[in-house]
Amino acid sequence: MDPQILVIAALIGYLSGSVSYARIVARLADPDRKIGKIKISIPGFEDDYLESDVVSATTVRLQYGGKYGGLVSILDMLKAAIPMLIFKLWQPDQPYYLIASLMAVIGHNWPIFYRFKGGRGLSSIIGSFFVLDWIGTIVTTVLGFLIGYPSRNMLAITGGGILLMIPWIIFTTRDWVLIVYVILLNFLYWYSMIPELKEYARLQREGKLEAFQGARSLEVIQEDGTVRYYTNTLQNLSNKINAIFKRYKEKS
């Protein structure tokens, strides 16, 4: 590999990843309000909250609505996928595109433009996986959802597909470079998710996790004290899916 191209790929990937579209979109959505730390209520436990100071597509979705959160998610995918695709087309026989992708995820999680305070990298990782193997990304994402859905654990649902990419790449490519790459992306994601994993573990110990996962509405308290009620919960999604199956059975 050419060291100069390697450095260029790493630099472009990191700088692209460091662009916080969550902050940009939030600013456009409401210039008078700054995206910041949030507290999410635990139904039935008035004095307990899940707290988060992450700046990500999920944060935007909770504070500004689903359409803005979806836009941020797409932009976060592209900021990793585009540099990766450029280097893959330019140097298809060299792993520069993998370096660009890894650094984009690092930039997203620890952006130099925002004092290294970013997100968790989920959308950027999915964008990278689409460039690597779009069929595998779709298959593992769907399988991750189906496996995690019965538990109603959002961490399992969202992270399951990322984990499943490891065996997928092992059995479909046998390429140790790609295997290491997918393992590294998993490490970056799960390492950044340690605060959330600890909070979920705490709720499990205290017997509050079921109430949180089964909520039909969550109270989201923003840093400025503004309260937003979030209703696109997993429980409501489950109810909609069950209603669809019920109507299908009635017709058949």
mmCIF file of C-alpha atoms in Angstrom:
data_model
loop_
_atom_site.group_PDB
_atom_site.id
_atom_site.type_symbol
_atom_site.label_atom_id
_atom_site.label_comp_id
_atom_site.label_asym_id
_atom_site.label_seq_id
_atom_site.Cartn_x
_atom_site.Cartn_y
_atom_site.Cartn_z
ATOM 1 C CA MET A 1 0.000 0.000 0.000
ATOM 2 C CA ASP A 2 1.047 3.556 -0.681
ATOM 3 C CA PRO A 3 1.488 5.366 2.688
ATOM 4 C CA GLN A 4 0.406 8.682 1.173
ATOM 5 C CA ILE A 5 -2.870 7.288 -0.147
ATOM 6 C CA LEU A 6 -3.379 5.536 3.176
ATOM 7 C CA VAL A 7 -3.035 8.833 5.066
ATOM 8 C CA ILE A 8 -5.309 10.622 2.586
ATOM 9 C CA ALA A 9 -7.977 7.932 2.928
ATOM 10 C CA ALA A 10 -7.802 8.083 6.731
ATOM 11 C CA LEU A 11 -7.919 11.902 6.770
ATOM 12 C CA ILE A 12 -10.812 12.194 4.314
ATOM 13 C CA GLY A 13 -12.769 9.506 6.136
ATOM 14 C CA TYR A 14 -12.225 11.095 9.552
ATOM 15 C CA LEU A 15 -13.079 14.631 8.447
ATOM 16 C CA SER A 16 -16.180 13.427 6.622
ATOM 17 C CA GLY A 17 -17.286 11.490 9.688
ATOM 18 C CA SER A 18 -16.658 14.497 11.924
ATOM 19 C CA VAL A 19 -19.376 16.512 10.201
ATOM 20 C CA SER A 20 -22.291 16.375 12.653
ATOM 21 C CA TYR A 21 -25.424 16.307 10.538
ATOM 22 C CA ALA A 22 -27.425 15.888 13.730
ATOM 23 C CA ARG A 23 -26.340 19.356 14.830
ATOM 24 C CA ILE A 24 -26.821 20.837 11.364
ATOM 25 C CA VAL A 25 -30.325 19.438 10.860
ATOM 26 C CA ALA A 26 -31.344 20.341 14.423
ATOM 27 C CA ARG A 27 -30.182 23.894 13.803
ATOM 28 C CA LEU A 28 -32.215 24.097 10.597
ATOM 29 C CA ALA A 29 -35.251 22.527 12.251
ATOM 30 C CA ASP A 30 -35.276 24.999 15.142
ATOM 31 C CA PRO A 31 -32.621 27.763 15.137
ATOM 32 C CA ASP A 32 -33.713 28.950 18.572
ATOM 33 C CA ARG A 33 -33.122 25.633 20.288
ATOM 34 C CA LYS A 34 -29.814 23.856 20.819
ATOM 35 C CA ILE A 35 -29.622 20.078 20.652
ATOM 36 C CA GLY A 36 -28.313 18.732 23.916
ATOM 37 C CA LYS A 37 -28.667 16.365 26.830
ATOM 38 C CA ILE A 38 -31.993 14.579 27.262
ATOM 39 C CA LYS A 39 -33.755 12.561 29.933
ATOM 40 C CA ILE A 40 -36.216 9.808 28.998
ATOM 41 C CA SER A 41 -38.830 8.862 31.557
ATOM 42 C CA ILE A 42 -39.277 5.360 32.926
ATOM 43 C CA PRO A 43 -43.063 4.728 32.977
ATOM 44 C CA GLY A 44 -44.282 4.009 36.495
ATOM 45 C CA PHE A 45 -41.107 5.351 38.099
ATOM 46 C CA GLU A 46 -41.456 9.122 38.276
ATOM 47 C CA ASP A 47 -38.031 9.845 39.750
ATOM 48 C CA ASP A 48 -36.014 7.702 37.353
ATOM 49 C CA TYR A 49 -34.804 8.522 33.859
ATOM 50 C CA LEU A 50 -32.486 7.315 31.159
ATOM 51 C CA GLU A 51 -30.063 10.166 30.502
ATOM 52 C CA SER A 52 -28.118 10.710 27.303
ATOM 53 C CA ASP A 53 -25.826 13.439 26.008
ATOM 54 C CA VAL A 54 -25.177 11.712 22.665
ATOM 55 C CA VAL A 55 -25.643 13.818 19.528
ATOM 56 C CA SER A 56 -27.020 11.470 16.882
ATOM 57 C CA ALA A 57 -29.919 10.636 14.584
ATOM 58 C CA THR A 58 -31.707 9.059 17.545
ATOM 59 C CA THR A 59 -31.309 12.254 19.579
ATOM 60 C CA VAL A 60 -32.737 14.313 16.722
ATOM 61 C CA ARG A 61 -35.629 11.870 16.299
ATOM 62 C CA LEU A 62 -36.516 12.118 19.992
ATOM 63 C CA GLN A 63 -36.203 15.903 20.169
ATOM 64 C CA TYR A 64 -37.343 17.100 16.744
ATOM 65 C CA GLY A 65 -39.377 14.276 15.223
ATOM 66 C CA GLY A 66 -39.061 11.247 12.986
ATOM 67 C CA LYS A 67 -38.607 13.020 9.644
ATOM 68 C CA TYR A 68 -35.613 14.965 10.916
ATOM 69 C CA GLY A 69 -34.150 11.898 12.599
ATOM 70 C CA GLY A 70 -34.553 9.902 9.375
ATOM 71 C CA LEU A 71 -32.805 12.626 7.376
ATOM 72 C CA VAL A 72 -29.869 12.633 9.792
ATOM 73 C CA SER A 73 -29.636 8.845 9.627
ATOM 74 C CA ILE A 74 -29.411 8.924 5.807
ATOM 75 C CA LEU A 75 -26.780 11.677 5.867
ATOM 76 C CA ASP A 76 -24.766 9.758 8.478
ATOM 77 C CA MET A 77 -24.837 6.688 6.235
ATOM 78 C CA LEU A 78 -23.639 8.722 3.251
ATOM 79 C CA LYS A 79 -20.789 10.434 5.072
ATOM 80 C CA ALA A 80 -19.176 7.019 5.558
ATOM 81 C CA ALA A 81 -20.393 5.367 2.346
ATOM 82 C CA ILE A 82 -19.307 8.075 -0.109
ATOM 83 C CA PRO A 83 -15.596 8.262 0.889
ATOM 84 C CA MET A 84 -15.552 4.477 1.085
ATOM 85 C CA LEU A 85 -17.082 4.131 -2.385
ATOM 86 C CA ILE A 86 -14.668 6.654 -3.892
ATOM 87 C CA PHE A 87 -11.604 4.762 -2.715
ATOM 88 C CA LYS A 88 -13.139 1.410 -3.586
ATOM 89 C CA LEU A 89 -13.703 2.529 -7.191
ATOM 90 C CA TRP A 90 -10.286 4.203 -7.416
ATOM 91 C CA GLN A 91 -8.203 1.484 -5.753
ATOM 92 C CA PRO A 92 -10.361 -1.676 -5.804
ATOM 93 C CA ASP A 93 -7.446 -4.006 -5.063
ATOM 94 C CA GLN A 94 -6.290 -2.138 -1.959
ATOM 95 C CA PRO A 95 -8.005 -1.741 1.423
ATOM 96 C CA TYR A 96 -7.919 2.078 1.392
ATOM 97 C CA TYR A 97 -11.713 2.102 1.253
ATOM 98 C CA LEU A 98 -11.859 0.122 4.498
ATOM 99 C CA ILE A 99 -9.562 2.637 6.195
ATOM 100 C CA ALA A 100 -11.758 5.515 4.973
ATOM 101 C CA SER A 101 -14.819 3.775 6.393
ATOM 102 C CA LEU A 102 -13.252 3.000 9.769
ATOM 103 C CA MET A 103 -12.050 6.571 10.160
ATOM 104 C CA ALA A 104 -15.462 7.942 9.173
ATOM 105 C CA VAL A 105 -17.056 5.971 12.013
ATOM 106 C CA ILE A 106 -14.351 7.171 14.413
ATOM 107 C CA GLY A 107 -14.968 10.726 13.226
ATOM 108 C CA HIS A 108 -18.698 10.326 13.780
ATOM 109 C CA ASN A 109 -18.216 9.052 17.324
ATOM 110 C CA TRP A 110 -15.392 11.436 18.234
ATOM 111 C CA PRO A 111 -15.635 14.451 15.875
ATOM 112 C CA ILE A 112 -12.761 16.899 15.904
ATOM 113 C CA PHE A 113 -15.116 19.781 15.062
ATOM 114 C CA TYR A 114 -17.232 19.305 18.193
ATOM 115 C CA ARG A 115 -14.755 18.550 20.974
ATOM 116 C CA PHE A 116 -14.933 14.821 20.201
ATOM 117 C CA LYS A 117 -18.602 14.579 21.270
ATOM 118 C CA GLY A 118 -20.583 12.611 18.691
ATOM 119 C CA GLY A 119 -22.878 9.641 18.286
ATOM 120 C CA ARG A 120 -22.632 5.870 18.444
ATOM 121 C CA GLY A 121 -21.927 5.175 14.763
ATOM 122 C CA LEU A 122 -24.874 2.921 13.910
ATOM 123 C CA SER A 123 -25.957 4.716 10.725
ATOM 124 C CA SER A 124 -22.376 5.231 9.531
ATOM 125 C CA ILE A 125 -21.626 1.541 10.052
ATOM 126 C CA ILE A 126 -24.742 0.508 8.139
ATOM 127 C CA GLY A 127 -23.737 2.861 5.310
ATOM 128 C CA SER A 128 -20.302 1.235 5.231
ATOM 129 C CA PHE A 129 -21.777 -2.249 5.215
ATOM 130 C CA PHE A 130 -23.984 -1.342 2.249
ATOM 131 C CA VAL A 131 -20.883 -0.497 0.213
ATOM 132 C CA LEU A 132 -19.140 -3.640 1.405
ATOM 133 C CA ASP A 133 -22.041 -6.062 0.830
ATOM 134 C CA TRP A 134 -25.524 -4.606 0.395
ATOM 135 C CA ILE A 135 -27.210 -8.006 0.258
ATOM 136 C CA GLY A 136 -25.547 -9.099 3.479
ATOM 137 C CA THR A 137 -26.509 -5.813 5.138
ATOM 138 C CA ILE A 138 -30.182 -6.279 4.314
ATOM 139 C CA VAL A 139 -30.189 -9.951 5.331
ATOM 140 C CA THR A 140 -28.392 -9.413 8.649
ATOM 141 C CA THR A 141 -30.462 -6.335 9.514
ATOM 142 C CA VAL A 142 -33.696 -8.249 8.974
ATOM 143 C CA LEU A 143 -32.397 -11.267 10.899
ATOM 144 C CA GLY A 144 -31.206 -9.012 13.708
ATOM 145 C CA PHE A 145 -34.673 -7.492 13.956
ATOM 146 C CA LEU A 146 -36.419 -10.879 13.927
ATOM 147 C CA ILE A 147 -34.084 -12.289 16.575
ATOM 148 C CA GLY A 148 -34.195 -9.224 18.813
ATOM 149 C CA TYR A 149 -37.888 -8.388 18.393
ATOM 150 C CA PRO A 150 -39.284 -11.024 20.808
ATOM 151 C CA SER A 151 -37.173 -9.557 23.612
ATOM 152 C CA ARG A 152 -38.340 -6.010 22.739
ATOM 153 C CA ASN A 153 -34.821 -4.858 23.501
ATOM 154 C CA MET A 154 -33.852 -2.009 21.166
ATOM 155 C CA LEU A 155 -30.153 -2.627 21.743
ATOM 156 C CA ALA A 156 -30.559 -6.202 20.526
ATOM 157 C CA ILE A 157 -32.688 -5.153 17.563
ATOM 158 C CA THR A 158 -30.391 -2.380 16.347
ATOM 159 C CA GLY A 159 -27.092 -4.044 17.205
ATOM 160 C CA GLY A 160 -27.994 -7.586 16.205
ATOM 161 C CA GLY A 161 -27.544 -6.956 12.494
ATOM 162 C CA ILE A 162 -24.090 -5.480 13.045
ATOM 163 C CA LEU A 163 -23.016 -8.541 15.019
ATOM 164 C CA LEU A 164 -24.413 -10.905 12.390
ATOM 165 C CA MET A 165 -22.243 -9.299 9.722
ATOM 166 C CA ILE A 166 -19.248 -11.067 11.285
ATOM 167 C CA PRO A 167 -20.406 -14.648 10.499
ATOM 168 C CA TRP A 168 -21.874 -13.426 7.194
ATOM 169 C CA ILE A 169 -18.499 -12.091 6.006
ATOM 170 C CA ILE A 170 -16.678 -15.143 7.357
ATOM 171 C CA PHE A 171 -18.833 -17.597 5.411
ATOM 172 C CA THR A 172 -19.289 -15.537 2.240
ATOM 173 C CA THR A 173 -15.770 -14.187 1.696
ATOM 174 C CA ARG A 174 -13.206 -16.072 3.827
ATOM 175 C CA ASP A 175 -11.190 -12.846 3.484
ATOM 176 C CA TRP A 176 -9.314 -12.150 6.707
ATOM 177 C CA VAL A 177 -8.946 -8.438 5.894
ATOM 178 C CA LEU A 178 -12.714 -8.017 5.604
ATOM 179 C CA ILE A 179 -13.280 -10.159 8.690
ATOM 180 C CA VAL A 180 -10.956 -7.974 10.758
ATOM 181 C CA TYR A 181 -12.639 -4.862 9.323
ATOM 182 C CA VAL A 182 -16.126 -6.021 10.349
ATOM 183 C CA ILE A 183 -14.871 -6.997 13.810
ATOM 184 C CA LEU A 184 -13.297 -3.550 14.244
ATOM 185 C CA LEU A 185 -16.551 -1.816 13.297
ATOM 186 C CA ASN A 186 -18.363 -3.984 15.838
ATOM 187 C CA PHE A 187 -15.804 -3.043 18.462
ATOM 188 C CA LEU A 188 -16.252 0.677 17.734
ATOM 189 C CA TYR A 189 -20.019 0.385 17.991
ATOM 190 C CA TRP A 190 -20.241 -1.694 21.149
ATOM 191 C CA TYR A 191 -17.453 0.258 22.863
ATOM 192 C CA SER A 192 -19.332 3.515 22.235
ATOM 193 C CA MET A 193 -22.537 1.883 23.499
ATOM 194 C CA ILE A 194 -21.110 1.040 26.949
ATOM 195 C CA PRO A 195 -23.084 3.840 28.716
ATOM 196 C CA GLU A 196 -26.363 2.578 27.231
ATOM 197 C CA LEU A 197 -25.487 -1.029 28.039
ATOM 198 C CA LYS A 198 -24.831 -0.052 31.653
ATOM 199 C CA GLU A 199 -28.150 1.786 31.874
ATOM 200 C CA TYR A 200 -30.074 -1.165 30.432
ATOM 201 C CA ALA A 201 -28.295 -3.469 32.889
ATOM 202 C CA ARG A 202 -29.283 -1.159 35.745
ATOM 203 C CA LEU A 203 -32.925 -1.142 34.675
ATOM 204 C CA GLN A 204 -32.842 -4.921 34.440
ATOM 205 C CA ARG A 205 -31.443 -5.230 37.971
ATOM 206 C CA GLU A 206 -34.012 -2.812 39.365
ATOM 207 C CA GLY A 207 -36.942 -4.468 37.596
ATOM 208 C CA LYS A 208 -37.727 -1.413 35.466
ATOM 209 C CA LEU A 209 -36.665 -2.613 32.022
ATOM 210 C CA GLU A 210 -39.974 -4.276 31.171
ATOM 211 C CA ALA A 211 -41.875 -1.059 31.939
ATOM 212 C CA PHE A 212 -39.511 0.951 29.748
ATOM 213 C CA GLN A 213 -39.626 -1.477 26.820
ATOM 214 C CA GLY A 214 -43.400 -1.869 27.047
ATOM 215 C CA ALA A 215 -44.176 1.852 27.126
ATOM 216 C CA ARG A 216 -46.602 3.262 24.574
ATOM 217 C CA SER A 217 -45.405 6.806 25.240
ATOM 218 C CA LEU A 218 -42.154 8.178 26.601
ATOM 219 C CA GLU A 219 -41.595 11.592 28.107
ATOM 220 C CA VAL A 220 -38.463 13.191 26.688
ATOM 221 C CA ILE A 221 -37.162 16.111 28.742
ATOM 222 C CA GLN A 222 -34.721 18.289 26.833
ATOM 223 C CA GLU A 223 -31.843 20.297 28.217
ATOM 224 C CA ASP A 224 -33.841 23.539 28.190
ATOM 225 C CA GLY A 225 -36.701 21.899 30.091
ATOM 226 C CA THR A 226 -38.917 21.408 27.055
ATOM 227 C CA VAL A 227 -40.973 18.201 27.236
ATOM 228 C CA ARG A 228 -41.785 16.115 24.164
ATOM 229 C CA TYR A 229 -43.889 12.959 24.178
ATOM 230 C CA TYR A 230 -42.475 10.222 21.979
ATOM 231 C CA THR A 231 -45.041 7.689 20.750
ATOM 232 C CA ASN A 232 -43.127 5.756 18.073
ATOM 233 C CA THR A 233 -42.142 3.179 20.655
ATOM 234 C CA LEU A 234 -41.436 -0.497 20.128
ATOM 235 C CA GLN A 235 -44.657 -1.362 21.950
ATOM 236 C CA ASN A 236 -46.732 0.689 19.515
ATOM 237 C CA LEU A 237 -44.881 -0.892 16.598
ATOM 238 C CA SER A 238 -45.650 -4.306 18.078
ATOM 239 C CA ASN A 239 -49.331 -3.407 18.374
ATOM 240 C CA LYS A 240 -49.430 -2.314 14.726
ATOM 241 C CA ILE A 241 -47.747 -5.537 13.568
ATOM 242 C CA ASN A 242 -50.148 -7.645 15.632
ATOM 243 C CA ALA A 243 -53.116 -5.730 14.180
ATOM 244 C CA ILE A 244 -51.901 -6.427 10.642
ATOM 245 C CA PHE A 245 -51.579 -10.162 11.348
ATOM 246 C CA LYS A 246 -55.009 -10.174 13.009
ATOM 247 C CA ARG A 247 -56.659 -8.575 9.971
ATOM 248 C CA TYR A 248 -54.846 -11.011 7.678
ATOM 249 C CA LYS A 249 -56.118 -14.014 9.705
ATOM 250 C CA GLU A 250 -59.654 -12.656 9.702
ATOM 251 C CA LYS A 251 -59.640 -12.281 5.909
ATOM 252 C CA SER A 252 -58.204 -15.749 5.373
#
